[in-house]
Tab-separated table of C-alpha atoms in Angstrom:
chain	number	residue	atom	x	y	z
A	1	MET	CA	20.054	21.084	-10.732
A	2	ALA	CA	21.289	23.313	-7.932
A	3	VAL	CA	20.153	22.145	-4.482
A	4	LYS	CA	17.893	25.396	-3.902
A	5	ASN	CA	16.225	24.405	-7.148
A	6	LEU	CA	15.306	20.817	-6.058
A	7	PRO	CA	11.661	20.146	-5.079
A	8	ASN	CA	10.693	18.592	-2.117
A	9	VAL	CA	9.360	15.049	-2.448
A	10	ILE	CA	6.523	13.444	-0.408
A	11	LEU	CA	5.516	10.006	-0.994
A	12	ILE	CA	2.042	8.903	0.811
A	13	ILE	CA	1.243	5.187	0.727
A	14	LEU	CA	-2.378	4.408	1.689
A	15	ASP	CA	-1.622	0.921	2.641
A	16	THR	CA	-4.601	-1.596	1.335
A	17	CYS	CA	-6.397	1.255	-0.094
A	18	GLY	CA	-8.014	-0.004	-3.568
A	19	ALA	CA	-9.281	2.595	-6.043
A	20	LYS	CA	-12.475	0.674	-6.405
A	21	HIS	CA	-13.847	2.160	-2.955
A	22	MET	CA	-12.621	5.549	-3.573
A	23	SER	CA	-15.462	8.054	-5.013
A	24	ILE	CA	-12.516	9.987	-6.632
A	25	TYR	CA	-12.306	6.723	-8.828
A	26	GLY	CA	-16.263	6.657	-9.314
A	27	TYR	CA	-17.423	4.647	-5.878
A	28	HIS	CA	-20.854	5.179	-5.162
A	29	ARG	CA	-20.263	6.247	-1.617
A	30	ARG	CA	-18.437	9.546	-1.049
A	31	THR	CA	-15.358	8.296	0.649
A	32	THR	CA	-12.889	10.698	-0.745
A	33	PRO	CA	-14.410	14.313	-0.622
A	34	TYR	CA	-11.232	16.050	0.130
A	35	LEU	CA	-9.225	14.328	-2.491
A	36	GLU	CA	-11.816	15.101	-4.923
A	37	GLU	CA	-11.654	18.924	-4.010
A	38	LEU	CA	-7.758	18.685	-4.042
A	39	ALA	CA	-7.528	16.813	-7.350
A	40	GLU	CA	-8.249	20.127	-8.780
A	41	GLU	CA	-4.372	20.959	-8.069
A	42	CYS	CA	-3.148	17.545	-9.153
A	43	VAL	CA	-2.909	14.795	-12.027
A	44	VAL	CA	-5.173	12.055	-11.422
A	45	TYR	CA	-4.240	8.567	-12.981
A	46	THR	CA	-7.290	6.691	-13.814
A	47	ARG	CA	-5.432	3.216	-14.860
A	48	CYS	CA	-2.784	2.589	-12.237
A	49	PHE	CA	-2.240	-1.000	-11.319
A	50	SER	CA	0.255	-2.376	-8.620
A	51	THR	CA	3.149	-4.717	-9.311
A	52	SER	CA	2.062	-6.853	-6.536
A	53	PRO	CA	-1.001	-7.818	-4.362
A	54	TRP	CA	0.874	-7.432	-1.052
A	55	THR	CA	2.979	-4.996	0.822
A	56	SER	CA	6.685	-6.079	0.572
A	57	PRO	CA	6.961	-6.551	-2.981
A	58	SER	CA	5.011	-3.625	-3.797
A	59	HIS	CA	6.919	-1.421	-1.685
A	60	ALA	CA	10.292	-2.815	-3.062
A	61	SER	CA	8.998	-2.073	-6.565
A	62	MET	CA	8.321	1.772	-5.587
A	63	PHE	CA	11.694	1.995	-4.075
A	64	THR	CA	13.558	0.408	-6.873
A	65	GLY	CA	11.614	0.694	-10.084
A	66	LEU	CA	11.664	-2.954	-10.662
A	67	TYR	CA	9.283	-5.857	-10.806
A	68	PRO	CA	9.113	-8.611	-7.891
A	69	SER	CA	11.039	-11.047	-10.035
A	70	GLU	CA	13.708	-8.457	-10.480
A	71	HIS	CA	14.183	-7.076	-6.997
A	72	GLY	CA	13.686	-10.570	-5.252
A	73	CYS	CA	11.550	-9.131	-2.325
A	74	LYS	CA	8.906	-11.582	-3.162
A	75	GLY	CA	7.578	-13.998	-0.124
A	76	ILE	CA	9.845	-15.717	2.254
A	77	ASP	CA	12.459	-13.522	1.171
A	78	MET	CA	11.115	-10.099	2.208
A	79	ASP	CA	14.590	-8.234	2.495
A	80	LEU	CA	15.083	-5.037	0.193
A	81	ASN	CA	18.283	-6.318	-1.769
A	82	GLU	CA	21.225	-4.359	-0.316
A	83	ASN	CA	23.078	-4.393	-3.754
A	84	LEU	CA	19.935	-2.209	-5.366
A	85	TYR	CA	20.045	1.383	-4.976
A	86	SER	CA	16.722	2.484	-3.416
A	87	LEU	CA	14.653	5.514	-3.803
A	88	PRO	CA	15.904	7.019	-0.341
A	89	GLU	CA	19.410	6.522	-1.175
A	90	VAL	CA	19.219	8.118	-4.483
A	91	LEU	CA	17.695	11.268	-2.857
A	92	LYS	CA	20.040	11.273	0.121
A	93	SER	CA	23.053	11.260	-2.484
A	94	LEU	CA	21.287	14.566	-3.997
A	95	THR	CA	21.728	16.207	-0.643
A	96	TYR	CA	18.126	15.743	0.612
A	97	LYS	CA	16.952	15.395	4.164
A	98	THR	CA	15.188	11.976	4.279
A	99	CYS	CA	12.611	10.839	6.723
A	100	GLY	CA	10.836	7.457	6.580
A	101	ILE	CA	7.397	7.028	8.654
A	102	SER	CA	6.074	3.636	8.543
A	103	SER	CA	2.978	2.188	10.288
A	104	ASN	CA	3.535	-1.391	8.635
A	105	PRO	CA	5.899	-3.749	10.333
A	106	LEU	CA	7.128	-5.264	6.840
A	107	ILE	CA	8.215	-1.699	5.905
A	108	CYS	CA	11.040	-1.482	8.496
A	109	THR	CA	14.880	-1.044	8.953
A	110	SER	CA	15.554	-4.551	9.819
A	111	LEU	CA	14.360	-5.598	6.369
A	112	GLY	CA	16.175	-2.908	4.623
A	113	PHE	CA	13.712	-0.410	3.941
A	114	GLY	CA	15.257	2.186	6.153
A	115	ARG	CA	18.439	2.339	4.135
A	116	GLY	CA	18.922	5.981	3.012
A	117	PHE	CA	16.681	7.712	5.545
A	118	ASP	CA	18.272	10.064	8.076
A	119	GLU	CA	15.398	9.189	10.203
A	120	PHE	CA	13.018	6.217	10.479
A	121	TYR	CA	9.904	6.130	12.555
A	122	GLY	CA	8.632	2.463	12.684
A	123	LEU	CA	5.263	3.149	14.564
A	124	TYR	CA	4.227	-0.571	14.269
A	125	ASN	CA	6.585	-1.699	17.204
A	126	VAL	CA	6.785	1.314	19.594
A	127	PRO	CA	4.215	1.946	22.276
A	128	TYR	CA	2.573	5.245	21.108
A	129	LEU	CA	3.364	6.740	24.713
A	130	ARG	CA	7.028	6.188	24.132
A	131	LEU	CA	6.742	8.725	21.425
A	132	TYR	CA	4.558	10.877	23.516
A	133	LEU	CA	6.879	10.808	26.415
A	134	ASN	CA	10.253	10.935	24.520
A	135	LYS	CA	9.705	13.703	22.158
A	136	GLY	CA	10.565	17.170	23.631
A	137	ASN	CA	8.600	19.459	21.273
A	138	LYS	CA	5.488	21.450	21.047
A	139	ASN	CA	3.544	18.445	19.944
A	140	LYS	CA	3.736	16.625	23.141
A	141	ILE	CA	0.722	18.186	24.744
A	142	LYS	CA	-1.290	17.393	21.591
A	143	ARG	CA	-0.057	13.992	21.585
A	144	ILE	CA	-0.987	13.340	25.220
A	145	LYS	CA	-4.425	14.976	24.852
A	146	TYR	CA	-5.040	12.797	21.554
A	147	PHE	CA	-4.148	9.719	23.638
A	148	MET	CA	-6.163	10.483	26.517
A	149	ASP	CA	-9.295	11.356	24.329
A	150	TYR	CA	-8.873	8.074	22.540
A	151	MET	CA	-8.969	6.199	25.730
A	152	VAL	CA	-12.084	7.977	27.000
A	153	ASN	CA	-13.786	7.975	23.790
A	154	LYS	CA	-13.107	4.419	22.997
A	155	ARG	CA	-13.604	3.398	26.891
A	156	ARG	CA	-10.446	1.553	26.521
A	157	PHE	CA	-8.957	2.497	30.053
A	158	GLN	CA	-7.341	-0.718	30.717
A	159	GLU	CA	-5.791	-0.751	27.126
A	160	GLY	CA	-4.506	2.721	27.971
A	161	VAL	CA	-2.873	1.735	31.173
A	162	GLU	CA	-1.278	-1.249	29.358
A	163	TYR	CA	0.235	1.422	26.826
A	164	ILE	CA	1.434	3.609	29.658
A	165	ALA	CA	3.127	0.656	31.421
A	166	SER	CA	4.788	-0.520	28.222
A	167	ALA	CA	6.137	3.066	27.569
A	168	LEU	CA	7.738	3.376	31.061
A	169	ARG	CA	9.357	0.129	30.802
A	170	ILE	CA	10.568	0.915	27.373
A	171	LYS	CA	8.939	-2.313	26.245
A	172	GLU	CA	8.495	-2.910	22.521
A	173	PHE	CA	5.373	-4.637	21.283
A	174	LYS	CA	6.163	-7.919	19.638
A	175	SER	CA	4.006	-7.857	16.507
A	176	ARG	CA	1.748	-5.994	14.321
A	177	ARG	CA	-1.425	-7.585	15.880
A	178	ASP	CA	-0.380	-6.375	19.395
A	179	ILE	CA	-1.166	-2.753	18.046
A	180	MET	CA	-3.005	-2.777	14.684
A	181	ALA	CA	-5.599	-5.474	15.752
A	182	LYS	CA	-7.277	-2.944	17.951
A	183	SER	CA	-6.991	0.273	15.937
A	184	ALA	CA	-4.460	1.853	13.262
A	185	THR	CA	-5.821	5.375	14.572
A	186	PRO	CA	-3.223	6.069	16.830
A	187	ALA	CA	-0.278	5.333	14.544
A	188	THR	CA	-1.999	7.392	11.970
A	189	ILE	CA	-2.112	10.437	14.109
A	190	GLU	CA	1.339	9.729	15.358
A	191	SER	CA	2.476	9.552	11.827
A	192	LEU	CA	1.027	13.090	10.907
A	193	PHE	CA	2.879	14.619	13.962
A	194	CYS	CA	6.264	13.002	12.807
A	195	PHE	CA	5.477	14.378	9.325
A	196	GLU	CA	4.902	17.813	10.801
A	197	ASP	CA	8.063	17.590	13.011
A	198	ALA	CA	10.262	16.553	10.070
A	199	MET	CA	8.994	19.222	7.683
A	200	ASN	CA	9.432	21.876	10.377
A	201	SER	CA	12.768	20.659	11.054
A	202	TYR	CA	13.975	20.435	7.371
A	203	LYS	CA	12.583	23.811	6.332
A	204	LYS	CA	14.854	25.447	8.725
A	205	THR	CA	18.063	23.719	6.963
A	206	ASN	CA	17.047	25.049	3.681
A	207	SER	CA	17.562	21.805	2.264
A	208	PRO	CA	15.185	19.829	-0.057
A	209	PHE	CA	13.410	16.986	1.826
A	210	PHE	CA	12.151	13.554	1.068
A	211	ILE	CA	9.388	12.139	3.462
A	212	PHE	CA	7.933	8.811	2.839
A	213	ILE	CA	4.835	7.760	4.803
A	214	ASN	CA	2.905	4.534	5.229
A	215	PHE	CA	-0.635	4.869	6.668
A	216	MET	CA	-2.148	1.581	7.825
A	217	GLN	CA	-5.451	3.074	8.449
A	218	THR	CA	-7.196	1.045	5.625
A	219	HIS	CA	-5.630	-2.118	6.321
A	220	ALA	CA	-7.611	-5.001	8.547
A	221	LYS	CA	-8.586	-4.671	11.084
A	222	PHE	CA	-11.010	-2.058	10.147
A	223	ASN	CA	-11.719	0.300	13.031
A	224	PRO	CA	-12.259	3.909	12.160
A	225	PRO	CA	-12.203	6.574	14.881
A	226	ARG	CA	-15.515	7.564	16.684
A	227	LYS	CA	-16.094	10.783	14.500
A	228	PHE	CA	-15.986	8.444	11.277
A	229	ARG	CA	-18.380	5.974	12.447
A	230	ASN	CA	-21.833	5.287	11.653
A	231	ILE	CA	-21.594	7.172	8.355
A	232	PHE	CA	-21.924	4.314	5.930
A	233	VAL	CA	-22.834	1.674	8.250
A	234	GLU	CA	-24.350	1.427	11.623
A	235	ASP	CA	-22.062	-0.034	14.541
A	236	ASN	CA	-22.970	-3.603	15.193
A	237	PRO	CA	-21.283	-4.998	18.321
A	238	LYS	CA	-22.218	-8.500	17.388
A	239	ILE	CA	-20.096	-8.640	14.149
A	240	GLU	CA	-17.596	-6.220	15.661
A	241	ASN	CA	-16.620	-8.907	18.138
A	242	GLN	CA	-16.196	-11.320	15.243
A	243	HIS	CA	-13.994	-8.928	13.256
A	244	THR	CA	-10.543	-10.123	14.259
A	245	PHE	CA	-7.521	-11.225	12.171
A	246	GLU	CA	-8.382	-14.940	13.019
A	247	TYR	CA	-11.727	-14.498	11.720
A	248	LEU	CA	-10.559	-13.107	8.391
A	249	PHE	CA	-8.911	-16.494	7.844
A	250	GLU	CA	-11.960	-18.286	8.421
A	251	HIS	CA	-13.123	-18.189	4.679
A	252	LEU	CA	-9.947	-19.756	3.818
A	253	VAL	CA	-9.849	-22.577	6.337
A	254	ASN	CA	-13.518	-23.210	7.016
A	255	LYS	CA	-16.824	-21.598	5.479
A	256	PRO	CA	-17.322	-18.257	3.522
A	257	HIS	CA	-18.369	-15.221	5.575
A	258	SER	CA	-22.015	-14.266	5.723
A	259	ILE	CA	-23.494	-11.336	3.473
A	260	GLU	CA	-24.099	-9.527	6.913
A	261	TYR	CA	-20.560	-9.617	7.692
A	262	LEU	CA	-19.186	-8.749	4.438
A	263	ASP	CA	-21.711	-5.701	4.115
A	264	TYR	CA	-20.575	-4.644	7.681
A	265	ILE	CA	-16.721	-4.846	6.790
A	266	ILE	CA	-17.152	-3.068	3.577
A	267	GLY	CA	-18.970	-0.033	5.519
A	268	LEU	CA	-16.089	0.087	8.068
A	269	TYR	CA	-13.355	-0.112	5.169
A	270	ASN	CA	-15.252	2.866	3.495
A	271	GLN	CA	-15.339	4.758	6.696
A	272	GLU	CA	-11.565	4.014	7.232
A	273	ILE	CA	-10.972	5.454	3.647
A	274	LEU	CA	-13.121	8.576	4.610
A	275	PHE	CA	-10.820	9.129	7.603
A	276	ILE	CA	-7.461	8.697	5.682
A	277	ASP	CA	-8.955	11.072	2.991
A	278	TYR	CA	-9.217	13.606	6.020
A	279	ILE	CA	-5.757	13.050	7.113
A	280	THR	CA	-4.537	13.597	3.267
A	281	ALA	CA	-6.232	16.856	3.368
A	282	CYS	CA	-4.464	17.780	6.688
A	283	ILE	CA	-1.176	17.158	4.962
A	284	PHE	CA	-2.033	19.347	2.139
A	285	LYS	CA	-3.015	22.221	4.456
A	286	LEU	CA	0.353	21.874	6.533
A	287	LEU	CA	2.330	22.255	3.190
A	288	LYS	CA	0.400	25.371	2.158
A	289	LYS	CA	0.563	26.752	5.687
A	290	LYS	CA	4.424	26.420	5.602
A	291	ASN	CA	4.474	27.886	1.990
A	292	LEU	CA	6.040	24.595	0.722
A	293	PHE	CA	3.084	23.552	-1.368
A	294	ASP	CA	4.220	25.231	-4.692
A	295	LYS	CA	7.770	23.540	-4.509
A	296	THR	CA	6.788	19.815	-3.621
A	297	LEU	CA	6.148	16.778	-5.495
A	298	LEU	CA	3.381	15.000	-3.650
A	299	ILE	CA	2.730	11.529	-4.563
A	300	LEU	CA	-0.225	9.420	-3.173
A	301	THR	CA	-0.674	6.013	-3.975
A	302	SER	CA	-1.305	2.489	-2.527
A	303	ASP	CA	0.569	-0.685	-2.375
A	304	HIS	CA	-2.582	-2.865	-3.067
A	305	GLY	CA	-6.189	-3.169	-2.659
A	306	GLU	CA	-8.486	-5.594	-0.726
A	307	LEU	CA	-11.101	-8.194	-1.713
A	308	LEU	CA	-14.122	-8.119	0.534
A	309	GLY	CA	-16.086	-10.888	-0.844
A	310	GLU	CA	-15.433	-10.622	-4.455
A	311	HIS	CA	-14.366	-13.773	-6.361
A	312	GLY	CA	-15.469	-15.495	-3.117
A	313	LEU	CA	-12.416	-13.939	-1.389
A	314	VAL	CA	-11.415	-11.665	1.498
A	315	GLU	CA	-8.056	-10.041	2.223
A	316	HIS	CA	-5.265	-9.714	-0.276
A	317	SER	CA	-2.680	-12.414	-0.263
A	318	PHE	CA	-3.678	-14.960	-2.813
A	319	CYS	CA	-4.819	-13.330	-6.176
A	320	LEU	CA	-4.230	-10.865	-8.933
A	321	TYR	CA	-7.892	-9.663	-9.481
A	322	ASN	CA	-8.287	-5.859	-9.948
A	323	GLU	CA	-9.830	-5.403	-6.448
A	324	ASN	CA	-5.966	-6.026	-5.525
A	325	LEU	CA	-4.230	-4.525	-8.139
A	326	TYR	CA	-6.213	-1.311	-9.037
A	327	VAL	CA	-4.734	1.445	-7.055
A	328	PRO	CA	-5.015	5.378	-6.790
A	329	LEU	CA	-2.139	7.231	-8.136
A	330	ILE	CA	-2.625	11.045	-7.646
A	331	ILE	CA	0.389	13.521	-8.137
A	332	LYS	CA	0.700	17.156	-7.311
A	333	TYR	CA	3.433	18.234	-9.214
A	334	PRO	CA	5.562	21.491	-8.448
A	335	LYS	CA	3.914	24.613	-9.727
A	336	GLU	CA	6.462	25.290	-12.259
A	337	TYR	CA	5.380	22.022	-14.162
A	338	GLY	CA	1.828	23.449	-14.556
A	339	LEU	CA	0.390	19.969	-14.560
A	340	LYS	CA	-3.298	19.251	-13.589
A	341	GLY	CA	-5.951	17.048	-14.921
A	342	VAL	CA	-6.947	13.304	-15.586
A	343	VAL	CA	-4.611	10.930	-17.467
A	344	ASP	CA	-6.292	7.560	-18.697
A	345	SER	CA	-3.284	5.813	-20.083
A	346	LEU	CA	-1.855	2.618	-18.395
A	347	VAL	CA	0.481	3.015	-15.555
A	348	GLN	CA	2.029	1.254	-12.689
A	349	ASN	CA	2.690	2.331	-9.126
A	350	HIS	CA	6.490	1.756	-9.366
A	351	ASP	CA	6.362	4.342	-12.500
A	352	ILE	CA	6.921	6.947	-9.460
A	353	PHE	CA	10.444	5.795	-9.262
A	354	ALA	CA	11.410	6.988	-12.860
A	355	THR	CA	9.105	10.089	-12.244
A	356	ILE	CA	11.105	10.968	-9.252
A	357	LEU	CA	14.216	10.553	-10.551
A	358	LYS	CA	13.304	12.693	-13.595
A	359	VAL	CA	11.962	15.562	-11.636
A	360	THR	CA	15.209	15.496	-9.403
A	361	ASN	CA	17.392	15.089	-12.366
A	362	ALA	CA	19.003	12.465	-10.462
A	363	PRO	CA	22.232	10.773	-12.157
A	364	TYR	CA	21.090	7.323	-11.961
A	365	PRO	CA	20.005	4.814	-14.499
A	366	VAL	CA	16.475	4.283	-14.662
A	367	PRO	CA	15.337	0.418	-14.764
A	368	LYS	CA	13.349	-0.415	-18.101
A	369	SER	CA	10.539	-1.601	-15.736
A	370	SER	CA	9.756	1.917	-14.460
A	371	MET	CA	8.686	4.665	-17.003
A	372	SER	CA	8.591	8.220	-15.837
A	373	LEU	CA	5.045	9.815	-16.082
A	374	LEU	CA	6.662	12.991	-17.729
A	375	THR	CA	7.654	11.418	-20.874
A	376	SER	CA	5.597	11.046	-24.111
A	377	ASP	CA	6.441	7.390	-23.942
A	378	LYS	CA	3.212	5.301	-23.057
A	379	ARG	CA	3.423	1.979	-21.191
A	380	GLN	CA	2.575	-0.685	-23.488
A	381	ILE	CA	1.998	-3.358	-20.777
A	382	GLY	CA	1.655	-3.541	-16.891
A	383	ILE	CA	2.878	-6.712	-15.206
A	384	SER	CA	1.783	-7.872	-11.710
A	385	GLN	CA	3.215	-10.949	-9.942
A	386	LEU	CA	2.316	-13.176	-7.009
A	387	ILE	CA	5.584	-15.222	-6.734
A	388	ASP	CA	5.781	-16.973	-3.463
A	389	PRO	CA	2.673	-17.338	-1.342
A	390	ARG	CA	3.843	-19.973	1.018
A	391	PHE	CA	3.979	-18.095	4.038
A	392	LYS	CA	0.274	-17.190	3.876
A	393	ILE	CA	-0.612	-20.877	3.128
A	394	ALA	CA	1.404	-21.666	6.242
A	395	ALA	CA	-0.671	-19.114	8.216
A	396	CYS	CA	-3.785	-21.130	7.243
A	397	LEU	CA	-2.168	-24.310	8.329
A	398	LYS	CA	-1.622	-22.667	11.817
A	399	ARG	CA	-5.268	-22.145	12.276
A	400	LYS	CA	-6.264	-25.491	10.872
A	401	ALA	CA	-3.921	-28.415	10.825
A	402	THR	CA	-6.024	-30.115	8.336
A	403	PHE	CA	-6.220	-27.395	5.844
A	404	LEU	CA	-5.519	-28.122	2.250
A	405	PRO	CA	-4.238	-25.342	0.048
A	406	LYS	CA	-6.226	-24.561	-2.841
A	407	ASP	CA	-5.378	-24.247	-6.629
A	408	PHE	CA	-5.943	-20.442	-6.356
A	409	MET	CA	-3.225	-20.121	-3.895
A	410	LEU	CA	-0.174	-21.023	-6.478
A	411	PRO	CA	1.962	-18.342	-8.008
A	412	HIS	CA	0.345	-16.086	-10.559
A	413	ILE	CA	1.558	-13.647	-13.347
A	414	SER	CA	-0.919	-11.052	-14.848
A	415	ILE	CA	-0.440	-8.930	-18.042
A	416	ILE	CA	-2.519	-5.648	-18.694
A	417	THR	CA	-2.272	-4.215	-22.075
A	418	ASP	CA	-2.426	-0.718	-23.051
A	419	ASP	CA	-5.819	-1.194	-24.746
A	420	LEU	CA	-7.008	-2.866	-21.456
A	421	TRP	CA	-7.138	-6.605	-21.901
A	422	LYS	CA	-5.917	-8.797	-19.106
A	423	ILE	CA	-4.613	-12.168	-18.828
A	424	THR	CA	-3.612	-14.107	-15.628
A	425	LYS	CA	-1.838	-17.393	-15.586
A	426	ARG	CA	-1.407	-19.687	-12.687
A	427	ALA	CA	1.756	-21.710	-12.057
A	428	ASP	CA	-0.411	-24.936	-12.923
A	429	GLY	CA	-1.414	-23.312	-16.311
A	430	HIS	CA	-4.843	-22.180	-15.485
A	431	THR	CA	-5.591	-19.005	-17.569
A	432	GLU	CA	-8.231	-16.169	-17.301
A	433	ILE	CA	-8.599	-13.331	-19.954
A	434	TYR	CA	-10.625	-10.323	-19.382
A	435	ASP	CA	-11.597	-7.240	-21.281
A	436	LEU	CA	-11.279	-4.548	-18.820
A	437	ASN	CA	-12.832	-1.905	-20.870
A	438	ASN	CA	-16.206	-3.597	-20.026
A	439	ASP	CA	-15.272	-5.660	-16.893
A	440	LEU	CA	-12.916	-3.966	-14.930
A	441	TYR	CA	-13.487	-6.366	-11.844
A	442	GLU	CA	-13.288	-9.546	-13.926
A	443	ASN	CA	-16.720	-11.265	-13.727
A	444	ASN	CA	-16.608	-12.620	-17.135
A	445	ASN	CA	-13.637	-14.813	-18.106
A	446	LEU	CA	-13.509	-14.676	-21.971
A	447	MET	CA	-10.638	-17.601	-21.921
A	448	SER	CA	-13.025	-20.146	-23.889
A	449	SER	CA	-14.693	-17.481	-25.913
A	450	PHE	CA	-14.537	-18.021	-29.647
A	451	ARG	CA	-15.039	-14.323	-30.353
A	452	ILE	CA	-11.536	-13.372	-29.137
A	453	LYS	CA	-9.418	-16.125	-30.909
A	454	GLU	CA	-6.671	-13.613	-32.262
A	455	LYS	CA	-6.503	-11.546	-28.922
A	456	ARG	CA	-6.309	-14.838	-26.901
A	457	VAL	CA	-3.106	-16.037	-28.846
A	458	PHE	CA	-1.616	-12.861	-28.615
A	459	LEU	CA	-2.070	-12.443	-24.711
A	460	GLN	CA	-0.861	-16.244	-24.368
A	461	GLU	CA	2.169	-15.505	-26.155
A	462	LEU	CA	2.819	-12.344	-24.186
A	463	VAL	CA	2.332	-13.798	-20.964
A	464	SER	CA	4.646	-16.829	-21.903
A	465	GLU	CA	7.234	-14.159	-23.126
A	466	CYS	CA	7.031	-12.123	-19.767
A	467	GLU	CA	7.251	-15.435	-17.665
A	468	ILE	CA	10.737	-15.799	-19.182
A	469	SER	CA	12.063	-12.377	-19.912
A	470	GLY	CA	11.428	-10.851	-16.503
A	471	GLY	CA	12.698	-13.819	-14.544
A	472	TYR	CA	9.402	-14.666	-13.173
A	473	LYS	CA	9.803	-18.434	-13.996
A	474	LYS	CA	13.023	-18.703	-12.347
A	475	THR	CA	11.758	-16.925	-9.055
A	476	ILE	CA	8.769	-18.986	-8.335
A	477	PRO	CA	9.193	-21.683	-5.796
A	478	LYS	CA	9.819	-25.180	-7.235
A	479	SER	CA	7.652	-26.821	-4.593
A	480	MET	CA	4.793	-25.484	-2.660
A	481	ASP	CA	5.663	-27.737	0.274
A	482	ILE	CA	5.442	-26.015	3.693
A	483	THR	CA	8.835	-26.638	5.531
A	484	LYS	CA	9.059	-26.119	9.247
A	485	GLU	CA	10.973	-22.949	8.747
A	486	ILE	CA	8.181	-21.431	6.719
A	487	PHE	CA	5.417	-22.653	8.931
A	488	ASN	CA	7.173	-21.143	12.101
A	489	TYR	CA	7.837	-17.860	10.038
A	490	ALA	CA	4.054	-17.532	9.217
A	491	PRO	CA	1.920	-14.936	10.905
């Protein structure tokens, strides 16, 4: 394909945004009004499941088309294997200009996710004003104005002074929690500016471009901007003061959260989705304004979802329930494809790898694990893996030395069939089976039901085969012991 005919490619990851809480996927609160409107120009995939319930392995799958047991980015090992060609490297070899924008510290250059990008903006470890002060472009005033408005509206003058002091000293924040524990909103706004800057720059070169964006807005701590608060839930300072990263671990190391607390954070989470829905609309509008919309392949998905009290769990680290795995997949294909509508067949978020290679006619082999969404072949099974949860267990131990790991924290593998039956098997052999046609969020375990004997035998044989053929059994840790190295590594 000639360079001038190559479409632009934009990959948007709404980090931790589960389809369950999006109104475009049937949620009772209208959390995605813009996406519902924009969907008229897109293909909406209604049965998309992630390869993993947490950031690193899921992103690595989308970047390589492989399952976690195949690419090896699975737990303590969080580096993107340098021997694997990744999506940005493939597109760069096709003369694409490439830009990565990440608000998640796990998606960073030091872990290999920056390979193939001409520019990579890691908004997790740079004081926001450092970008405001150093970028010499027309958006500088907008950036500073937003920053000052944010300080005034949130009454965080001390916080603002600290940001400015850090920027002037060129001092980087030490960890995600230094930034994200308060609000992801500044990074989200900065991501939008970086996107516009990159798009304007690449348009002048007449080269096709690939822009990857990871938005952390829907990742805890949930703290939506002022205009998006008090919509689904009224502000509650008492609960707000409790709502910290440390408190999220309390249900694991101590006692369950209260109903009042869970209802409140669900409301905050919904408001965060409402805000990121608005940000997505801004990206669509920018593309149309720059006359780039028709020639662009735009993919919106998530790395995983979030549990908010379901199955007695909060967060997303330790299970393969569909609150974690059922994710949005919405694709705006180039106009020449003429593709719109709804697709109900089984797909996975790493199928975008094969799809992008198909659209760009890239001369690279496509892994069997990734299936192009543009072929007539349909996915027969989807696989999700939780291979090495030890570093999250270590995080619990850091908070309570007497903490005893629970059975549900063991490695898991799940298989979903094209007729929407699901089997999940834990490393200790515990197995659950669900009919997702009638029980999408897995409330009725049919493992012991005499009515599904043939289906149970089939699913058990299938999961046993996938444990071996995909390398899962070889990659799970032989021991769940927490070594000093793992303990020190934990967040």
